[in-house]
Amino acid sequence: MIRNSIKPIAIIGGGISGLTAGVALAKQGIDSIVFERDEALNKNGSGTTISKNALDLLERLDVLDQLQKESFKTDKIIIKSGKDKITELSPNILYTTRQKITEILAESYIKLGGQILYGHNFKFFNEDKKELVFENESKYLVSHVLACDGINSKLREKYFTKNEKAIFSGFNAWRGVTKEMKMDSAEMHYGPNAHLVTYPINKSLDRCFIGIIKSKNNLDESWMQKGSANEVLNDFESFDDSVFPILKNSTDLYKWGIYIRPPLKKLFVENITLLGDAAHPMVPFLGQGGCMAIEDAYTFGMLLKTLNNDFARTQLIYNKIRIKRVNSIQKLSMRIATINHLSNPVLVGSRNMIMKYSKIPQLAQRKLHDHKAHEAIYKNLN
Ligand SMILES: Cc1cc2nc3c(=O)[nH]c(=O)nc-3n(C[C@H](O)[C@H](O)[C@H](O)COP(=O)(O)OP(=O)(O)OC[C@H]3O[C@@H](n4cnc5c(N)ncnc54)[C@H](O)[C@@H]3O)c2cc1C
C-alpha cells in the first residue's frame, strides 16, 4: 500500500494525533513510522466524545464505521443544574473512550502498511542529518518529524519553547466507569465550582463519568493516579443526589490534574511540525482536544499529498489553516469553565435561563462542530 521511497516521516507519539496522522499519510501512500515511548498501545484515558467536525474526517479515513460499532450514539444530551433539568441539546456526537479510538486507528494504520515502534522514547533530533535518536540509542534517518508527543512534549520544549513547562490550569479531574448502571442517556451536570458528565461508552452501556473540580491544589498530570469512592463523593458532595450512584458504582476511580500551555504563534520549525496536545493542550470543557488532534493530523496528511511532499509549503499552509482555529478553541475552552462552574446563585439563574430559552448554546455548538477541515484545506490552496 505504501508506495513512497523517500525516507519515512517520523511520528513521535502513538496517541490520537500521531495515529490519525499515520492513517492520513498511509492513505495517501506516504511512508511513516510511529515511534511510541510506551511498550504497548497506551490503554489509559477517559471517556471521550468525538463531535461532527472530527467524525467527518474519521469517515474520510475509513475508520468511522468500526468506531461507531464499538461506541455509543445518542442524539440528545440532558443538561442539569442541581435537581433541575435546564435543557436538552442534540449535537452529532459519538461517545467512546480514548483507548477505543487509538486501538482502532492503530489497527487501521497497521493494515495500511504503517509501522509502530514501541519502547522508543524520543531523545534528540539532529537537524542537519535529519537523524532521530531515541533513549534506547536507536537512530533513524527521516524526512520530517511530526511531534505528537502530548502535553509534556519533549519536542516542543527542545525546539519551540525552551524552558516552558506545562502549568496547572486550576482544575483537577476524576474519572470512573461502571457496568452496573445500564442507562442510555448522556448527561451534563453543573454544580458550584465543578461539573460532571456521564454517558455510556459502548453498546453494552458501560457508563463513564468525568468530573472536573476547581482547585488550588494541583494533582499530577497522570492517567494513573487512583482515588477512592469517599474522596470523589467528598469532592462532589454539593451536587444533586442523582449523580451519587455513578460515583458510588464506578470502579477504577482515577484523579489527575489538568495542565495547559500558552498558545503558540507558529506550529512548526524547520523539519518539525507540532500536532495535537503538543501544539495546543486545552482544558476539556468543550470536548475538543482529541477532535483538534484529528483535524490537525488530517490537514497535514492531505496537504502534504496535495503539495507533492513539499514539506516547507505544507508547514506554511498547515500553520495558516490551523493556528487561528486551535488557539481560539483553546481560549474558548477556558472561558466555558467559568460558565460551567458558576457558584453565585444569581449568575447560576441567568446561565440557566440562557441555556433554557435562548438559541445561544445551539448556535455556539454548531459553530464549533460544523467546521469542515477538508474544505478549509481546499480554500487555502486556491
Ligand atoms: C478529562 C479529559 C477529558 C477529555 N475529553 C475529551 C473529549 O470528550 N473529546 C475530545 O476530543 N478530547 C477530550 N480530551 C482531550 C484529549 O484526550 C486529548 O486532546 C488527546 O488525547 C490528545 O491526543 P495527542 O495524541 O495529541 O496526545 P496524547 O494522547 O497525550 O498522546 C501522546 C503520545 O505520545 C507518547 N509520547 C510522549 N512522549 C514521548 C516521547 N518522548 N517519545 C515517544 N512517545 C512519546 C505518549 O506515550 C502518548 O502515547 C479530554 C482530556 C481530558 C484530560
PDB file of C-alpha atoms and ligand atoms in Angstrom, residues 12-18 35-38 46-49 98 120-122 148-150 154 173 210 223 256 275-277 284 287-291, ligand 1:
ATOM      1  CA  ILE A  12       6.636  10.833  17.680  1.00  0.00           C
ATOM      2  CA  GLY A  13       3.796   9.585  19.878  1.00  0.00           C
ATOM      3  CA  GLY A  14       1.081   6.989  19.306  1.00  0.00           C
ATOM      4  CA  GLY A  15      -1.913   8.863  20.732  1.00  0.00           C
ATOM      5  CA  ILE A  16      -4.900  10.246  18.812  1.00  0.00           C
ATOM      6  CA  SER A  17      -2.863  12.827  16.861  1.00  0.00           C
ATOM      7  CA  GLY A  18       0.035  10.508  15.968  1.00  0.00           C
ATOM      8  CA  PHE A  35       7.637   5.949  17.498  1.00  0.00           C
ATOM      9  CA  GLU A  36       5.888   5.385  20.828  1.00  0.00           C
ATOM     10  CA  ARG A  37       7.611   5.699  24.198  1.00  0.00           C
ATOM     11  CA  ASP A  38       5.444   3.075  25.923  1.00  0.00           C
ATOM     12  CA  SER A  46     -11.062   8.744  29.970  1.00  0.00           C
ATOM     13  CA  GLY A  47     -14.398   8.562  28.219  1.00  0.00           C
ATOM     14  CA  THR A  48     -14.147  10.792  25.176  1.00  0.00           C
ATOM     15  CA  THR A  49     -16.690  12.422  22.937  1.00  0.00           C
ATOM     16  CA  ARG A  98      -9.564   7.410  24.162  1.00  0.00           C
ATOM     17  CA  HIS A 120      11.087   4.383  21.546  1.00  0.00           C
ATOM     18  CA  ASN A 121      11.386   7.372  23.829  1.00  0.00           C
ATOM     19  CA  PHE A 122      12.451  10.400  21.786  1.00  0.00           C
ATOM     20  CA  CYS A 148       2.563  14.199  18.508  1.00  0.00           C
ATOM     21  CA  ASP A 149       4.003  13.586  21.964  1.00  0.00           C
ATOM     22  CA  GLY A 150       1.250  15.171  24.018  1.00  0.00           C
ATOM     23  CA  LYS A 154       9.895  16.990  24.652  1.00  0.00           C
ATOM     24  CA  ALA A 173     -10.399  15.723  37.093  1.00  0.00           C
ATOM     25  CA  ILE A 210     -15.768  12.594  34.128  1.00  0.00           C
ATOM     26  CA  TRP A 223      -3.692   8.993  33.825  1.00  0.00           C
ATOM     27  CA  TRP A 256      -5.459  13.848  37.886  1.00  0.00           C
ATOM     28  CA  LEU A 275       0.123  18.393  16.265  1.00  0.00           C
ATOM     29  CA  GLY A 276      -2.482  17.691  18.962  1.00  0.00           C
ATOM     30  CA  ASP A 277      -1.776  18.357  22.618  1.00  0.00           C
ATOM     31  CA  PRO A 284     -11.564  19.607  28.310  1.00  0.00           C
ATOM     32  CA  GLY A 287     -14.528  18.115  24.429  1.00  0.00           C
ATOM     33  CA  GLN A 288     -12.341  19.329  21.582  1.00  0.00           C
ATOM     34  CA  GLY A 289      -8.716  18.342  22.420  1.00  0.00           C
ATOM     35  CA  GLY A 290      -8.927  14.997  20.633  1.00  0.00           C
ATOM     36  CA  CYS A 291     -11.094  16.466  17.849  1.00  0.00           C
TER      37      CYS A 291
HETATM   38  C1  LIG B   1     -10.545  14.729  31.432  1.00  0.00           C
HETATM   39  C2  LIG B   1     -10.343  14.840  29.959  1.00  0.00           C
HETATM   40  C3  LIG B   1     -11.428  14.647  29.137  1.00  0.00           C
HETATM   41  C4  LIG B   1     -11.283  14.815  27.752  1.00  0.00           C
HETATM   42  N1  LIG B   1     -12.378  14.666  26.959  1.00  0.00           N
HETATM   43  C5  LIG B   1     -12.263  14.871  25.634  1.00  0.00           C
HETATM   44  C6  LIG B   1     -13.402  14.737  24.791  1.00  0.00           C
HETATM   45  O1  LIG B   1     -14.509  14.408  25.248  1.00  0.00           O
HETATM   46  N2  LIG B   1     -13.240  14.948  23.455  1.00  0.00           N
HETATM   47  C7  LIG B   1     -12.032  15.295  22.920  1.00  0.00           C
HETATM   48  O2  LIG B   1     -11.947  15.479  21.698  1.00  0.00           O
HETATM   49  N3  LIG B   1     -10.944  15.429  23.711  1.00  0.00           N
HETATM   50  C8  LIG B   1     -11.022  15.226  25.037  1.00  0.00           C
HETATM   51  N4  LIG B   1      -9.908  15.336  25.838  1.00  0.00           N
HETATM   52  C9  LIG B   1      -8.617  15.712  25.240  1.00  0.00           C
HETATM   53  C10 LIG B   1      -7.935  14.556  24.529  1.00  0.00           C
HETATM   54  O3  LIG B   1      -7.844  13.427  25.387  1.00  0.00           O
HETATM   55  C11 LIG B   1      -6.529  14.969  24.098  1.00  0.00           C
HETATM   56  O4  LIG B   1      -6.580  16.229  23.475  1.00  0.00           O
HETATM   57  C12 LIG B   1      -5.944  13.965  23.118  1.00  0.00           C
HETATM   58  O5  LIG B   1      -5.836  12.694  23.741  1.00  0.00           O
HETATM   59  C13 LIG B   1      -4.568  14.455  22.637  1.00  0.00           C
HETATM   60  O6  LIG B   1      -4.010  13.470  21.808  1.00  0.00           O
HETATM   61  P1  LIG B   1      -2.468  13.536  21.448  1.00  0.00           P
HETATM   62  O7  LIG B   1      -2.218  12.354  20.579  1.00  0.00           O
HETATM   63  O8  LIG B   1      -2.092  14.860  20.916  1.00  0.00           O
HETATM   64  O9  LIG B   1      -1.699  13.374  22.827  1.00  0.00           O
HETATM   65  P2  LIG B   1      -1.666  12.122  23.819  1.00  0.00           P
HETATM   66  O10 LIG B   1      -2.953  11.422  23.838  1.00  0.00           O
HETATM   67  O11 LIG B   1      -1.113  12.631  25.104  1.00  0.00           O
HETATM   68  O12 LIG B   1      -0.607  11.117  23.163  1.00  0.00           O
HETATM   69  C14 LIG B   1       0.765  11.388  23.194  1.00  0.00           C
HETATM   70  C15 LIG B   1       1.505  10.075  22.947  1.00  0.00           C
HETATM   71  O13 LIG B   1       2.900  10.371  22.840  1.00  0.00           O
HETATM   72  C16 LIG B   1       3.644   9.449  23.612  1.00  0.00           C
HETATM   73  N5  LIG B   1       4.891  10.116  23.987  1.00  0.00           N
HETATM   74  C17 LIG B   1       5.051  11.109  24.877  1.00  0.00           C
HETATM   75  N6  LIG B   1       6.338  11.463  24.967  1.00  0.00           N
HETATM   76  C18 LIG B   1       7.020  10.681  24.097  1.00  0.00           C
HETATM   77  C19 LIG B   1       8.392  10.564  23.738  1.00  0.00           C
HETATM   78  N7  LIG B   1       9.320  11.319  24.324  1.00  0.00           N
HETATM   79  N8  LIG B   1       8.745   9.663  22.788  1.00  0.00           N
HETATM   80  C20 LIG B   1       7.810   8.869  22.187  1.00  0.00           C
HETATM   81  N9  LIG B   1       6.488   8.923  22.526  1.00  0.00           N
HETATM   82  C21 LIG B   1       6.099   9.820  23.449  1.00  0.00           C
HETATM   83  C22 LIG B   1       2.727   9.134  24.788  1.00  0.00           C
HETATM   84  O14 LIG B   1       3.078   7.904  25.414  1.00  0.00           O
HETATM   85  C23 LIG B   1       1.364   9.082  24.103  1.00  0.00           C
HETATM   86  O15 LIG B   1       1.070   7.808  23.601  1.00  0.00           O
HETATM   87  C24 LIG B   1     -10.020  15.164  27.203  1.00  0.00           C
HETATM   88  C25 LIG B   1      -8.917  15.304  28.042  1.00  0.00           C
HETATM   89  C26 LIG B   1      -9.067  15.156  29.392  1.00  0.00           C
HETATM   90  C27 LIG B   1      -7.870  15.337  30.284  1.00  0.00           C
END
